[in-house]
mmCIF file of C-alpha atoms in Angstrom:
data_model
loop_
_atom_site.group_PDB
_atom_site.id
_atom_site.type_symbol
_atom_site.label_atom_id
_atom_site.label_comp_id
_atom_site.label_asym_id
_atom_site.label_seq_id
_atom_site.Cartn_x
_atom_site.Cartn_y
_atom_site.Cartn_z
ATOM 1 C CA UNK A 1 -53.640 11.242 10.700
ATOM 2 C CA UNK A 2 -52.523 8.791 7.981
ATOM 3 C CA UNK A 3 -49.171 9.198 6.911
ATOM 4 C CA UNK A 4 -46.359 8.066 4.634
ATOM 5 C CA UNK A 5 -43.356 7.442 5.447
ATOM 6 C CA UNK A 6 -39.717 6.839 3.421
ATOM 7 C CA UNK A 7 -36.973 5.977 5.000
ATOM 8 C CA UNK A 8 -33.812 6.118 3.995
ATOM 9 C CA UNK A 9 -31.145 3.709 5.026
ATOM 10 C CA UNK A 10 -27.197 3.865 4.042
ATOM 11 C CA UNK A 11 -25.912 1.542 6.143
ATOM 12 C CA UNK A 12 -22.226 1.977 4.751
ATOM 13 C CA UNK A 13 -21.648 -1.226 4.608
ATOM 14 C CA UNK A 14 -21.111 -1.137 8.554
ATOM 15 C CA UNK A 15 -22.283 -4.595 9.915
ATOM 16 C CA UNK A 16 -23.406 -3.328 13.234
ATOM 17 C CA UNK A 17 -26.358 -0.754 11.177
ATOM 18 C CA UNK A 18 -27.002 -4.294 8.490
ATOM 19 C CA UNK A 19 -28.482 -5.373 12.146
ATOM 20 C CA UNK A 20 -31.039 -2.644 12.441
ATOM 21 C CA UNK A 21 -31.903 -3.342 8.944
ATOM 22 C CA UNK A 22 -33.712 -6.579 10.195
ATOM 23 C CA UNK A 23 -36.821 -4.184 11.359
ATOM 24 C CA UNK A 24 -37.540 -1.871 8.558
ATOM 25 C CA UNK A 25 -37.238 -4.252 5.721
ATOM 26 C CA UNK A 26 -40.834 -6.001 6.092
ATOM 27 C CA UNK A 27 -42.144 -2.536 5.163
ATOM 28 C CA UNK A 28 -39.804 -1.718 2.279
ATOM 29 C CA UNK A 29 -40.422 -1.068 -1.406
ATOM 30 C CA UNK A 30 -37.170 -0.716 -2.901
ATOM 31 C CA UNK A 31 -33.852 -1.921 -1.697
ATOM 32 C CA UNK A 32 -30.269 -0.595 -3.500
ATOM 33 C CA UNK A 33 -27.948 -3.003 -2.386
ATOM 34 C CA UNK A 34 -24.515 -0.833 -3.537
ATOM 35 C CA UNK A 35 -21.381 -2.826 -3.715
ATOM 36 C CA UNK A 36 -17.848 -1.470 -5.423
ATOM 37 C CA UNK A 37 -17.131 -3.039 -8.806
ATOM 38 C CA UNK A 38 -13.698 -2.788 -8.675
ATOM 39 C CA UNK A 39 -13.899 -5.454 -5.331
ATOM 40 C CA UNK A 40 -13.764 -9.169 -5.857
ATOM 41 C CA UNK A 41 -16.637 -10.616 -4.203
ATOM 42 C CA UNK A 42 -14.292 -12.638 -2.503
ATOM 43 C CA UNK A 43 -12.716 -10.005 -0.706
ATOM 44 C CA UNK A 44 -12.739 -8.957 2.942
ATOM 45 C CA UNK A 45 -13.324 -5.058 2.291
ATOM 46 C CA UNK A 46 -11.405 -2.868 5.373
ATOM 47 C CA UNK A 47 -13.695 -0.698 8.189
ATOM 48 C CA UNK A 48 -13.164 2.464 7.613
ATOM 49 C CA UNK A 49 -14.682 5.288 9.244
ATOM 50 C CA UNK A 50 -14.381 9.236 8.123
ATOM 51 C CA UNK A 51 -14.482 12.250 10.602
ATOM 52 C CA UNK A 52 -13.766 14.996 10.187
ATOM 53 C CA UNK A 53 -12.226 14.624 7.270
ATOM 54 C CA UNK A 54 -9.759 12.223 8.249
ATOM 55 C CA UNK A 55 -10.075 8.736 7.832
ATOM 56 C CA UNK A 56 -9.845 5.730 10.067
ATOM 57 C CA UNK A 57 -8.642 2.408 9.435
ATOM 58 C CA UNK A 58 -9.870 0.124 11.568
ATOM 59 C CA UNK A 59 -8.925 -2.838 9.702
ATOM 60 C CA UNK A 60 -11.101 -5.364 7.813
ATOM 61 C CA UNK A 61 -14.358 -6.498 8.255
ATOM 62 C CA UNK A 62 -15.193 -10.146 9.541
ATOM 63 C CA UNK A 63 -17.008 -11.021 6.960
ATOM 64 C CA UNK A 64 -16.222 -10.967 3.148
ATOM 65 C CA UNK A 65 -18.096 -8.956 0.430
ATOM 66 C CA UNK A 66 -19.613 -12.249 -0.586
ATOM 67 C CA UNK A 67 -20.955 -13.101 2.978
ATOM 68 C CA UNK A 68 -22.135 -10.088 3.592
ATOM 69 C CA UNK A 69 -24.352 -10.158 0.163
ATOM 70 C CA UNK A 70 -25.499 -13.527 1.541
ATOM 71 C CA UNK A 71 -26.377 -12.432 4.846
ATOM 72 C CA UNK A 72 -28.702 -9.129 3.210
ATOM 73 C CA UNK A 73 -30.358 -11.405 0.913
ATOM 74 C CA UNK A 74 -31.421 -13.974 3.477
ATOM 75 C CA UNK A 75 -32.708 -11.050 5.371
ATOM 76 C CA UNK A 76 -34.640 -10.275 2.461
ATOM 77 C CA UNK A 77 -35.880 -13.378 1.374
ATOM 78 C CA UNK A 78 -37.194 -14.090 5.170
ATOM 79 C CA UNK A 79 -38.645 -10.980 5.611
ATOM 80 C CA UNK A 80 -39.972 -9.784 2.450
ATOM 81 C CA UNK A 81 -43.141 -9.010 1.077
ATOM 82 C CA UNK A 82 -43.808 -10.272 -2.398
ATOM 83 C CA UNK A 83 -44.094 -6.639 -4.225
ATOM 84 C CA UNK A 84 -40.212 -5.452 -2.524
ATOM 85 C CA UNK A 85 -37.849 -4.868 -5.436
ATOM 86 C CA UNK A 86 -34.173 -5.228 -5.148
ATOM 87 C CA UNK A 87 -31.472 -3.362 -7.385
ATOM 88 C CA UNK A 88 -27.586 -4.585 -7.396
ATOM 89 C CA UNK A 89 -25.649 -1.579 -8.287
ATOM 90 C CA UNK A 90 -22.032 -2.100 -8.772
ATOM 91 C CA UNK A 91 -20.389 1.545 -8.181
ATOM 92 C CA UNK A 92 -16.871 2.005 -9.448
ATOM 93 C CA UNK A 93 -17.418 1.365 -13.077
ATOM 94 C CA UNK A 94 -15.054 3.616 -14.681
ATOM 95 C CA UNK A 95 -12.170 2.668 -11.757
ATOM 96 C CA UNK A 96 -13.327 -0.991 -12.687
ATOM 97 C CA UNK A 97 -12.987 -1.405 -16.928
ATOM 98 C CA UNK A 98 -9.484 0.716 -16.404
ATOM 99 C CA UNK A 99 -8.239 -2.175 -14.981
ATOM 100 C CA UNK A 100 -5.830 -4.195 -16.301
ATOM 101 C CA UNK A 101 -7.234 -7.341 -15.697
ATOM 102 C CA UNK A 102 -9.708 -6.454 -13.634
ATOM 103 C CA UNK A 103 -9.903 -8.623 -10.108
ATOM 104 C CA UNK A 104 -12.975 -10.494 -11.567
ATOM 105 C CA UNK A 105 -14.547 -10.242 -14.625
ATOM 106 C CA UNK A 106 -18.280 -8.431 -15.290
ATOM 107 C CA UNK A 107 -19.532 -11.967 -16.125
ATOM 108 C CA UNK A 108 -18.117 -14.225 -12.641
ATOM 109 C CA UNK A 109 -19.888 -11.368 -10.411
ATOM 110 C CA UNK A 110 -23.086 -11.362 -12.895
ATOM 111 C CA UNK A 111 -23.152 -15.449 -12.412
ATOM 112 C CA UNK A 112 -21.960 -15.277 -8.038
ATOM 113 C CA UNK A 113 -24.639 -12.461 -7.339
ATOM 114 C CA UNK A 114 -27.465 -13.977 -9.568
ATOM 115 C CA UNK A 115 -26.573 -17.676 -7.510
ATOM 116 C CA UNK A 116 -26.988 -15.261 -3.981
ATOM 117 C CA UNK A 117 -30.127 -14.413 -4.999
ATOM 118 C CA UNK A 118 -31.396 -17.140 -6.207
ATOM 119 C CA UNK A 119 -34.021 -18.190 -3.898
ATOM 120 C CA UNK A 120 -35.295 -14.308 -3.493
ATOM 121 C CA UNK A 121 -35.101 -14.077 -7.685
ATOM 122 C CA UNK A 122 -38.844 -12.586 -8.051
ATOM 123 C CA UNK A 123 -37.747 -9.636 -5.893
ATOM 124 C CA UNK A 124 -34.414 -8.631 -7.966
ATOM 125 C CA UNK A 125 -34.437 -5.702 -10.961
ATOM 126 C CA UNK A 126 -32.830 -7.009 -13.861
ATOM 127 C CA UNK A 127 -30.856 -4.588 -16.412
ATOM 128 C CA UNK A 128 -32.062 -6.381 -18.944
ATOM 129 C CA UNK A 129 -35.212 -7.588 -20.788
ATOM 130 C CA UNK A 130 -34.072 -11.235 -20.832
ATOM 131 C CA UNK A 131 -33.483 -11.727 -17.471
ATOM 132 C CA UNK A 132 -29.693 -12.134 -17.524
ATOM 133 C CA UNK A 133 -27.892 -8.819 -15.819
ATOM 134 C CA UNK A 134 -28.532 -8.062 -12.517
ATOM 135 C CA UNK A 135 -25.670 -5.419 -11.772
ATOM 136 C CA UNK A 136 -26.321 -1.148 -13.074
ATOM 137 C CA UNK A 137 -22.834 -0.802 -13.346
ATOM 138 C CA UNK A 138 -22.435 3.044 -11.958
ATOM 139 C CA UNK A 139 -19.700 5.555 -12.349
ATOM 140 C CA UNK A 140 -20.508 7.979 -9.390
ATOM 141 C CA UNK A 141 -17.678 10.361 -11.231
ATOM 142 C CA UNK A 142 -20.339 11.698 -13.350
ATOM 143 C CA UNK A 143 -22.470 13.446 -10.887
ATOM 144 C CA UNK A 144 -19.328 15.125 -9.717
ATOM 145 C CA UNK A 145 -18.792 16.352 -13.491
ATOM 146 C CA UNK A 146 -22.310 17.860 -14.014
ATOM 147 C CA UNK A 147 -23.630 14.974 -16.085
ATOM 148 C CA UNK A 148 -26.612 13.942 -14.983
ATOM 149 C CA UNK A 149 -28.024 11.545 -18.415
ATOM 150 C CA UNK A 150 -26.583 8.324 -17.321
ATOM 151 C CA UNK A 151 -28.364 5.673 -19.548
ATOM 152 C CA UNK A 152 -27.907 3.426 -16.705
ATOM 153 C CA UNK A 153 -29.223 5.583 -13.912
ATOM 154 C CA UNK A 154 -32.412 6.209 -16.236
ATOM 155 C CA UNK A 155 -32.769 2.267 -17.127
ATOM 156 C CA UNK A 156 -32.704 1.560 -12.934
ATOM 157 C CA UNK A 157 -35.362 4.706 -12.522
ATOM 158 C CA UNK A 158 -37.824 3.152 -15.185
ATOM 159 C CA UNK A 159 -37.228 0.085 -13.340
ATOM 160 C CA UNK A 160 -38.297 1.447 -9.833
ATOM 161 C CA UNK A 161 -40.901 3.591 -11.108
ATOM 162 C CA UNK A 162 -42.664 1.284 -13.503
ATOM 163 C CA UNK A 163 -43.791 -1.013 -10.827
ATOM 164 C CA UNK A 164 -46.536 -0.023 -8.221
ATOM 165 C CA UNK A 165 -45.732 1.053 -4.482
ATOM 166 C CA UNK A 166 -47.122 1.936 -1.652
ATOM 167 C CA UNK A 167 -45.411 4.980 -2.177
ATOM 168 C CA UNK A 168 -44.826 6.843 -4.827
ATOM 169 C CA UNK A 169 -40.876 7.176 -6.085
ATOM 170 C CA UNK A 170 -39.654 10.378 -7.963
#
């Protein structure tokens, strides 16, 4: 029979699953590249595993946030089919504009993310009519408080479901 399939990935930002990514991304329609806001791109963000309960430190990761970023959207831009869509959400908002200054500002993660993905540009969602945003700054807080009308989740939803898949996204 002729079947559809979705797959859903979450990696956790474990490098040893961003390998396995390699062989379902030709056949992707939407990728949500999540990254935490409150995280200089520079940063080497630490391993840690949960079980349990319990957490794990097992130290930090090899790469940096930055390289890792790099690494996805070369992956992307070799492997990708022309119709693929990309979204950037930057999770941590609220955590993020309480700080006092925050590690990087909105706009030097806006202008190091758009420079990543340059050369795959076609494939990224912007936030914005003119081209300029690429980050749907999240606060994953609300879900936990019942509120379910982010602006921002709805703008990334239009997004994904105004352009035309092989599957069909609800």
């Amino acid at each position: 029979s002729n079947q559809e399939w979705i797959y859903f990935i979450d990696s956790g930002g474990q490098p040893q699953f961003q390998e396995v990514l390699q062989a379902f991304i030709p056949k992707t329609s939407v990728i949500l590249l999540v990254f935490k806001l409150i995280e200089k791109l520079s940063d080497t963000p630490l391993m840690v595993y949960q079980k349990g309960g319990v957490n794990y430190n097992l130290g930090p990761y090899a790469l940096s946030n930055q390289e890792i970023l790099i690494r996805l959207a070369r992956m992307i831009h070799s492997s990708s089919e022309s119709s693929m869509q990309v979204a950037l959400l930057g999770t941590y908002h609220d955590e993020y504009v309480k700080a006092d200054p925050p590690s990087e500002t909105m706009e030097e993660k806006e202008l190091h993310l758009q420079e990543i993905f340059s050369f795959c540009k076609k494939n990224i969602i912007f936030v914005d009519s003119e081209c300029q945003n690429v980050i749907f700054p999240l606060n994953g807080l609300q879900a936990v408080e019942g509120k379910f009308d982010d602006p921002v989740v709805c703008m990334l939803r239009s997004s994904i479901t105004s352009t035309p898949y092989a599957i069909q996204v609800d």
